[in-house]
Tab-separated table of C-alpha atoms and ligand atoms in Angstrom:
chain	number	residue	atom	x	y	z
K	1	UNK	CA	7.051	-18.431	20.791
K	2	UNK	CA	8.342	-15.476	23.061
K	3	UNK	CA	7.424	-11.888	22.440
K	4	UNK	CA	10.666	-11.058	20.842
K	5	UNK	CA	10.440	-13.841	18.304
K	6	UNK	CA	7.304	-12.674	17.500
K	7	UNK	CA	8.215	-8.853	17.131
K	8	UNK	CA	11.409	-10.364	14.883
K	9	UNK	CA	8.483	-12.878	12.789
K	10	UNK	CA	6.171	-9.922	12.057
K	11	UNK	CA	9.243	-7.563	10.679
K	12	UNK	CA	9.640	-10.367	8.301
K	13	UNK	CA	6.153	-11.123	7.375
K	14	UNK	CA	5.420	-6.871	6.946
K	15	UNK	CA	8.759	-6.421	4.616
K	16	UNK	CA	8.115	-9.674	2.171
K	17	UNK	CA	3.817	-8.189	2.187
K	18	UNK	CA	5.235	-4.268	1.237
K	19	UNK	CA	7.647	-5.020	-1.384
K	20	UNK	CA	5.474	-3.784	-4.091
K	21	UNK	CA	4.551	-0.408	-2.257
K	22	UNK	CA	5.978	3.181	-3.387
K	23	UNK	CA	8.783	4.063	-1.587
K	24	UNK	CA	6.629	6.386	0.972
K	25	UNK	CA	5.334	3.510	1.975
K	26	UNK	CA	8.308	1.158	2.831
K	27	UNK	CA	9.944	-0.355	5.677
K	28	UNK	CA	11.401	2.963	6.880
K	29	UNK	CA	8.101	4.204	7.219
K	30	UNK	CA	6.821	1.533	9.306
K	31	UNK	CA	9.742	1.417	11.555
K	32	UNK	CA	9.307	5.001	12.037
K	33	UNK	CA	5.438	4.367	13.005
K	34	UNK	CA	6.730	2.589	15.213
K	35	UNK	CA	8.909	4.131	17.627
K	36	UNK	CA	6.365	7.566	17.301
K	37	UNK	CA	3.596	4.956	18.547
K	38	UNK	CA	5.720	3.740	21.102
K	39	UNK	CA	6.977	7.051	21.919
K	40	UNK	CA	3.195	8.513	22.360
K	41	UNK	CA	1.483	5.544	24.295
K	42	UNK	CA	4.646	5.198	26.654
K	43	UNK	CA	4.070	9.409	27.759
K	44	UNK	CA	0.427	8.842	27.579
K	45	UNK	CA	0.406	5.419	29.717
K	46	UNK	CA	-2.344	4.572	27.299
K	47	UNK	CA	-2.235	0.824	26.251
K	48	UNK	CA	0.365	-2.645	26.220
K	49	UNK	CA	3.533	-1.714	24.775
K	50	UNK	CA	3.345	-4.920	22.731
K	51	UNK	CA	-0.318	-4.583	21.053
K	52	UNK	CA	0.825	-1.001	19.777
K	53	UNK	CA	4.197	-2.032	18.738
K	54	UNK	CA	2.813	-5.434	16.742
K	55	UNK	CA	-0.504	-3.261	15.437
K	56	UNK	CA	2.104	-0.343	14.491
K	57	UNK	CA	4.208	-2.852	12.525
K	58	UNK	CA	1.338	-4.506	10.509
K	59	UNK	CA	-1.262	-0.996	9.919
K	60	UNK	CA	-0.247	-1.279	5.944
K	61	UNK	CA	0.030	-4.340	5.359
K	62	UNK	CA	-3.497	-4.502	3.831
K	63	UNK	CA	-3.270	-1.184	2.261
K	64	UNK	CA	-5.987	-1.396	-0.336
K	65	UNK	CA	-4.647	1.094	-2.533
K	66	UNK	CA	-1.416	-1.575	-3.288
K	67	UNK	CA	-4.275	-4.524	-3.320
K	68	UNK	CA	-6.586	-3.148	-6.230
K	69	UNK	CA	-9.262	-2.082	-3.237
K	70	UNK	CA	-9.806	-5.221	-2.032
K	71	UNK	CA	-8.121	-5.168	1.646
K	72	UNK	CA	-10.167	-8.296	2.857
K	73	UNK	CA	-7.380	-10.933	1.379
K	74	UNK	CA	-4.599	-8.992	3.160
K	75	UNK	CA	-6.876	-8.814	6.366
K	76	UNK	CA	-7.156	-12.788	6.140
K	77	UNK	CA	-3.577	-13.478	5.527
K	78	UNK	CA	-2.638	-11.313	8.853
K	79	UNK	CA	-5.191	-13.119	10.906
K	80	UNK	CA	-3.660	-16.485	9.532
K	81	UNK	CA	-0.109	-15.804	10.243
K	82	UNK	CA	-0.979	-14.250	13.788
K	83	UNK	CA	-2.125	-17.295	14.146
K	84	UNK	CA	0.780	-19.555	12.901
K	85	UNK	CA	3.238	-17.760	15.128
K	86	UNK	CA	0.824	-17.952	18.270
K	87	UNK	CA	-0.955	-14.655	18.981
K	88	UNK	CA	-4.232	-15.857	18.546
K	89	UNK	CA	-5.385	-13.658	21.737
K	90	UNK	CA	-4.270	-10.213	20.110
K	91	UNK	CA	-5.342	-10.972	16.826
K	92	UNK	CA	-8.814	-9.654	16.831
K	93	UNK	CA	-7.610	-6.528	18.381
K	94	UNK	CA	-4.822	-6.346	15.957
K	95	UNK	CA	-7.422	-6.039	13.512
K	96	UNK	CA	-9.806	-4.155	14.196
K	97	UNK	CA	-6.974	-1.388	14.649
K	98	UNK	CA	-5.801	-2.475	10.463
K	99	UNK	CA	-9.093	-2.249	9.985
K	100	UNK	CA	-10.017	1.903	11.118
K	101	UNK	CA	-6.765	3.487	10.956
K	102	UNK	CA	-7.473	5.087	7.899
K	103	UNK	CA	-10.107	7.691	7.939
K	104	UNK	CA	-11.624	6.844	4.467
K	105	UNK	CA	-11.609	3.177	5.064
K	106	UNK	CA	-12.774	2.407	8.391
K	107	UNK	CA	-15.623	0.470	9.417
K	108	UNK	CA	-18.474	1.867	10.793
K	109	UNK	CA	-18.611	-0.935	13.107
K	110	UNK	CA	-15.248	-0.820	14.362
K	111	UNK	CA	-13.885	-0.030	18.284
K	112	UNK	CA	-13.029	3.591	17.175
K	113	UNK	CA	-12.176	4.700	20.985
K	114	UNK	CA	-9.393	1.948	21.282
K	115	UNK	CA	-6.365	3.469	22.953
K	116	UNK	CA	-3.927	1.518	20.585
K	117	UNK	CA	-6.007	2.334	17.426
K	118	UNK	CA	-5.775	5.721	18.853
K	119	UNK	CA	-1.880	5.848	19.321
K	120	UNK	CA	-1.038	4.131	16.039
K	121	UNK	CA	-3.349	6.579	14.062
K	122	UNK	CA	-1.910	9.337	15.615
K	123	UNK	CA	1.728	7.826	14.593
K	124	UNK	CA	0.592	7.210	11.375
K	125	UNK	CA	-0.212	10.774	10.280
K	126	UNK	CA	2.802	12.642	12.245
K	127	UNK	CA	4.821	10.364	9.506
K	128	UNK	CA	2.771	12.237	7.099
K	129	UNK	CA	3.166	15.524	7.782
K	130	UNK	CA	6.556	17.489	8.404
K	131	UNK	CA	9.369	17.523	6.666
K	132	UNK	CA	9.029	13.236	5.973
K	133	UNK	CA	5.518	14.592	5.484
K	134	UNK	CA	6.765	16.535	2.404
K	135	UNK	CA	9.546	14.073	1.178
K	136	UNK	CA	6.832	11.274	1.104
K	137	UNK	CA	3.730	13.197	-0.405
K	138	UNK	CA	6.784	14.466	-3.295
K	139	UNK	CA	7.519	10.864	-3.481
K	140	UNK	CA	4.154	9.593	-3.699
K	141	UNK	CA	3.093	12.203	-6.046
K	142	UNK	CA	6.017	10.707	-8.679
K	143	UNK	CA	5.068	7.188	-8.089
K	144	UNK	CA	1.376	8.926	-9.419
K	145	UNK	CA	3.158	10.590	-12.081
K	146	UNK	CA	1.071	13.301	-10.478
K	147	UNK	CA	2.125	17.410	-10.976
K	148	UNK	CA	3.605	18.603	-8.195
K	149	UNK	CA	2.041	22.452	-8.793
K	150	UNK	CA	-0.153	23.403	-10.695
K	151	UNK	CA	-0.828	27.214	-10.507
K	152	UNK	CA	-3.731	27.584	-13.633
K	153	UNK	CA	-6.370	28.457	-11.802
K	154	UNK	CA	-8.005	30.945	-14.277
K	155	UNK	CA	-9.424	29.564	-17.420
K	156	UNK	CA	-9.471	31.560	-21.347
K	157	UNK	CA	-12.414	33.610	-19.946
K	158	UNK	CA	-10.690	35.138	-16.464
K	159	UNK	CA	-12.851	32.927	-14.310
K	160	UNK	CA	-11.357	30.787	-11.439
K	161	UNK	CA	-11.573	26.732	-12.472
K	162	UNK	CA	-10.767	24.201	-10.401
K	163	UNK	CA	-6.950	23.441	-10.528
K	164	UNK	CA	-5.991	19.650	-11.105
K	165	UNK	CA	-4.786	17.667	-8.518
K	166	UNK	CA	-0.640	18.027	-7.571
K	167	UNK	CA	1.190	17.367	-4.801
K	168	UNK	CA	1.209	21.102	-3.655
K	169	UNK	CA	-3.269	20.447	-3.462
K	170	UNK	CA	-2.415	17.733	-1.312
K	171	UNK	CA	-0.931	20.061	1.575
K	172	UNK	CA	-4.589	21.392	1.408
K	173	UNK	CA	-6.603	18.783	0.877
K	174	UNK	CA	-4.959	16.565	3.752
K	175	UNK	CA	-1.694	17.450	4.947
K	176	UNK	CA	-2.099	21.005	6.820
K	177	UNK	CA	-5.455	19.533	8.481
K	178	UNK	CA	-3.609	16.592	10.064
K	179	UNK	CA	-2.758	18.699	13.118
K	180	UNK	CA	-6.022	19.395	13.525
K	181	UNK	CA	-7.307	15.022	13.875
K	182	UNK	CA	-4.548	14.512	16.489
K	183	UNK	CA	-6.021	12.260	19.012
K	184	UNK	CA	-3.297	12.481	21.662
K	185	UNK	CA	-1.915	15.298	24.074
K	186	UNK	CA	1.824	13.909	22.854
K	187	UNK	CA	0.582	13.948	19.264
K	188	UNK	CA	-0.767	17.454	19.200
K	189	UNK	CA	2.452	18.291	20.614
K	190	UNK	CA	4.779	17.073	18.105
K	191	UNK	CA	2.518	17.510	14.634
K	192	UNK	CA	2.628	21.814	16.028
K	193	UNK	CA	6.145	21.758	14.995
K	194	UNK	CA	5.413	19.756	11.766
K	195	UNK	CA	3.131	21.651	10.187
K	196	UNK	CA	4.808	25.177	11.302
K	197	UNK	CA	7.855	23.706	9.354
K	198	UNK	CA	5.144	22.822	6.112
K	199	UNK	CA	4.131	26.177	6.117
K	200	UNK	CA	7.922	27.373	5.934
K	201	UNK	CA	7.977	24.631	3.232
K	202	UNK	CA	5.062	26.119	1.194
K	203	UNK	CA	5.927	30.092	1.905
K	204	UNK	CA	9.156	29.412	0.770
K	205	UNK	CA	8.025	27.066	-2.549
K	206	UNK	CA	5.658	29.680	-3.449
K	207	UNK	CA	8.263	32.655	-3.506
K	208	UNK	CA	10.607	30.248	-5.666
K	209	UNK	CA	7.725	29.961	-8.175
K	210	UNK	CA	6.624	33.509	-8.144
K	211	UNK	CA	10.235	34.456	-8.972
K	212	UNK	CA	10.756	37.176	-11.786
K	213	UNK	CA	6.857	37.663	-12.791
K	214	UNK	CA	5.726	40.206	-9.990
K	215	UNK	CA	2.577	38.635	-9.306
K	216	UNK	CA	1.137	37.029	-6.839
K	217	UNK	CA	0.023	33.437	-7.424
K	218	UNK	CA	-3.290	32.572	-5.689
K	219	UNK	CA	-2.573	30.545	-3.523
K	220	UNK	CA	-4.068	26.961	-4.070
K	221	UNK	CA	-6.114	27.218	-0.432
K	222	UNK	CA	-8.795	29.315	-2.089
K	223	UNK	CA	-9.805	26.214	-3.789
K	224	UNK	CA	-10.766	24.244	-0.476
F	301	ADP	P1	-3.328	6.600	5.107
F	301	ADP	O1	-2.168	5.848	5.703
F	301	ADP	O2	-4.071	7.445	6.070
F	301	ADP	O3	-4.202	5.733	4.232
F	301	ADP	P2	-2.290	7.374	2.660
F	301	ADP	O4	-1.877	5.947	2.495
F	301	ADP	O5	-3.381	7.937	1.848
F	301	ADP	O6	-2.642	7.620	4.167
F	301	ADP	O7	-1.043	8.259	2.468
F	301	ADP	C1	0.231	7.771	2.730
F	301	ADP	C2	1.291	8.751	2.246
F	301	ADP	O8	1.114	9.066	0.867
F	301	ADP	C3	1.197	10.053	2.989
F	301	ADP	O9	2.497	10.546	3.219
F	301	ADP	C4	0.416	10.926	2.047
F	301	ADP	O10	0.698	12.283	2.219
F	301	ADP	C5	0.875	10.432	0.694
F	301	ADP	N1	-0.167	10.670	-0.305
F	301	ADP	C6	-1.390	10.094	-0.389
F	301	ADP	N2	-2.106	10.604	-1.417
F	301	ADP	C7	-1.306	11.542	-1.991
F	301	ADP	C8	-1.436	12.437	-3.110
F	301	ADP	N3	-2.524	12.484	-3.838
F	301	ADP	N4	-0.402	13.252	-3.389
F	301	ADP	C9	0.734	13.221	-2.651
F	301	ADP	N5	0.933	12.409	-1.596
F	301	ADP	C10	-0.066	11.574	-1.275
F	302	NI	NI1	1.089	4.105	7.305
């Protein structure tokens, strides 16, 4: 099989594997992982165009959170088509990049200084952050049935409590420290003008909510 046939049999395998994701998590969002990874390793020179384009393509596929934890049958069913459609060679590699991309999951015994693991991580979380950043955590948060503020932060007594997750808590607990895990130069770059444009976001959400009462919400960073 040539590389091209390949690229097209992946695309197929990834959209028929995500059709039971939230819409955050679709095809859009892959293909969009995609040409950021491609974008990043070709100004960085950092790894084979191919590896980072096929890795970039299949980093979800195993998500554990649409698998009920358990990523290991995804990982297997990867590793068995890579090897149907001939890319046997890659497929280790391939995996051990599924396997660490996410911060929470990976594997302590994983190649964590891999440039393609390095690329498609960093391609991963510019998607999150920005203003696709804010469409997907919104859309995520629905899919949760999650709030998306919520400003009690002082219980019956005056004191501060802790507030309940939202999709605004989010922005703190993960979104506005993306910039900050960027592994690449290019990365760095580009996730600056995301997260200036979240904090527009959340200035600007804030002012909406505040409107009328005169006071000054606390703001939910004092609760990181
Ligand atoms: P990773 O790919 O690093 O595992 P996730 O799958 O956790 O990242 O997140 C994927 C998308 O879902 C991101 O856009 C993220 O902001 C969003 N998301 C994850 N958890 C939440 C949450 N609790 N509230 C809102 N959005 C979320
Ligand atoms: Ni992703």
């Amino acid at each position: 099989m040539n590389k091209n046939d390949q690229i097209s049999a992946i695309e197929e395998f990834v959209k028929q594997n995500m059709k039971g994701y939230d819409s955050g998590h679709d095809w859009w969002h892959i293909d969009r992982v995609r040409k950021l990874a491609l974008y990043i390793n070709e100004r960085e020179d950092l790894a084979d165009p191919f590896i980072v384009e096929i890795a970039a393509l299949l980093h979800d596929t195993a998500d554990s959170k649409f698998a009920k934890g358990n990523s290991e049958p995804g990982y297997s069913l990867i590793s068995d088509f890579m090897d149907e459609i001939e890319m046997s060679e890659i497929r280790d590699h391939v995996l051990n990049v599924i396997r660490n991309i996410s911060f929470s999951n990976r594997k302590k015994s994983g190649n964590h200084s891999d440039p393609v693991l390095r690329v498609v991580q960093d391609a991963d979380r510019l998607d999150a952050i920005g203003a696709i950043g804010i469409a997907r955590a919104f859309n995520y948060g629905g899919f949760r049935n999650n709030k998306i503020y919520n400003p009690e932060v002082l219980d019956s007594s005056g004191n501060r409590k802790t507030a309940t997750a939202s999709t605004i808590s989010h922005f703190y607990d993960k979104l506005l420290l993306l910039k900050y895990r960027m592994n690449t130069l290019t990365a760095k770059r580009l996730a600056a003008e995301r997260h200036e444009f979240m904090e527009i976001f959340l200035k600007e959400f804030y002012k909406e909510w505040e409107f009328g009462t005169g006071t000054k919400q606390i703001s939910q960073s004092s609760f990181r």
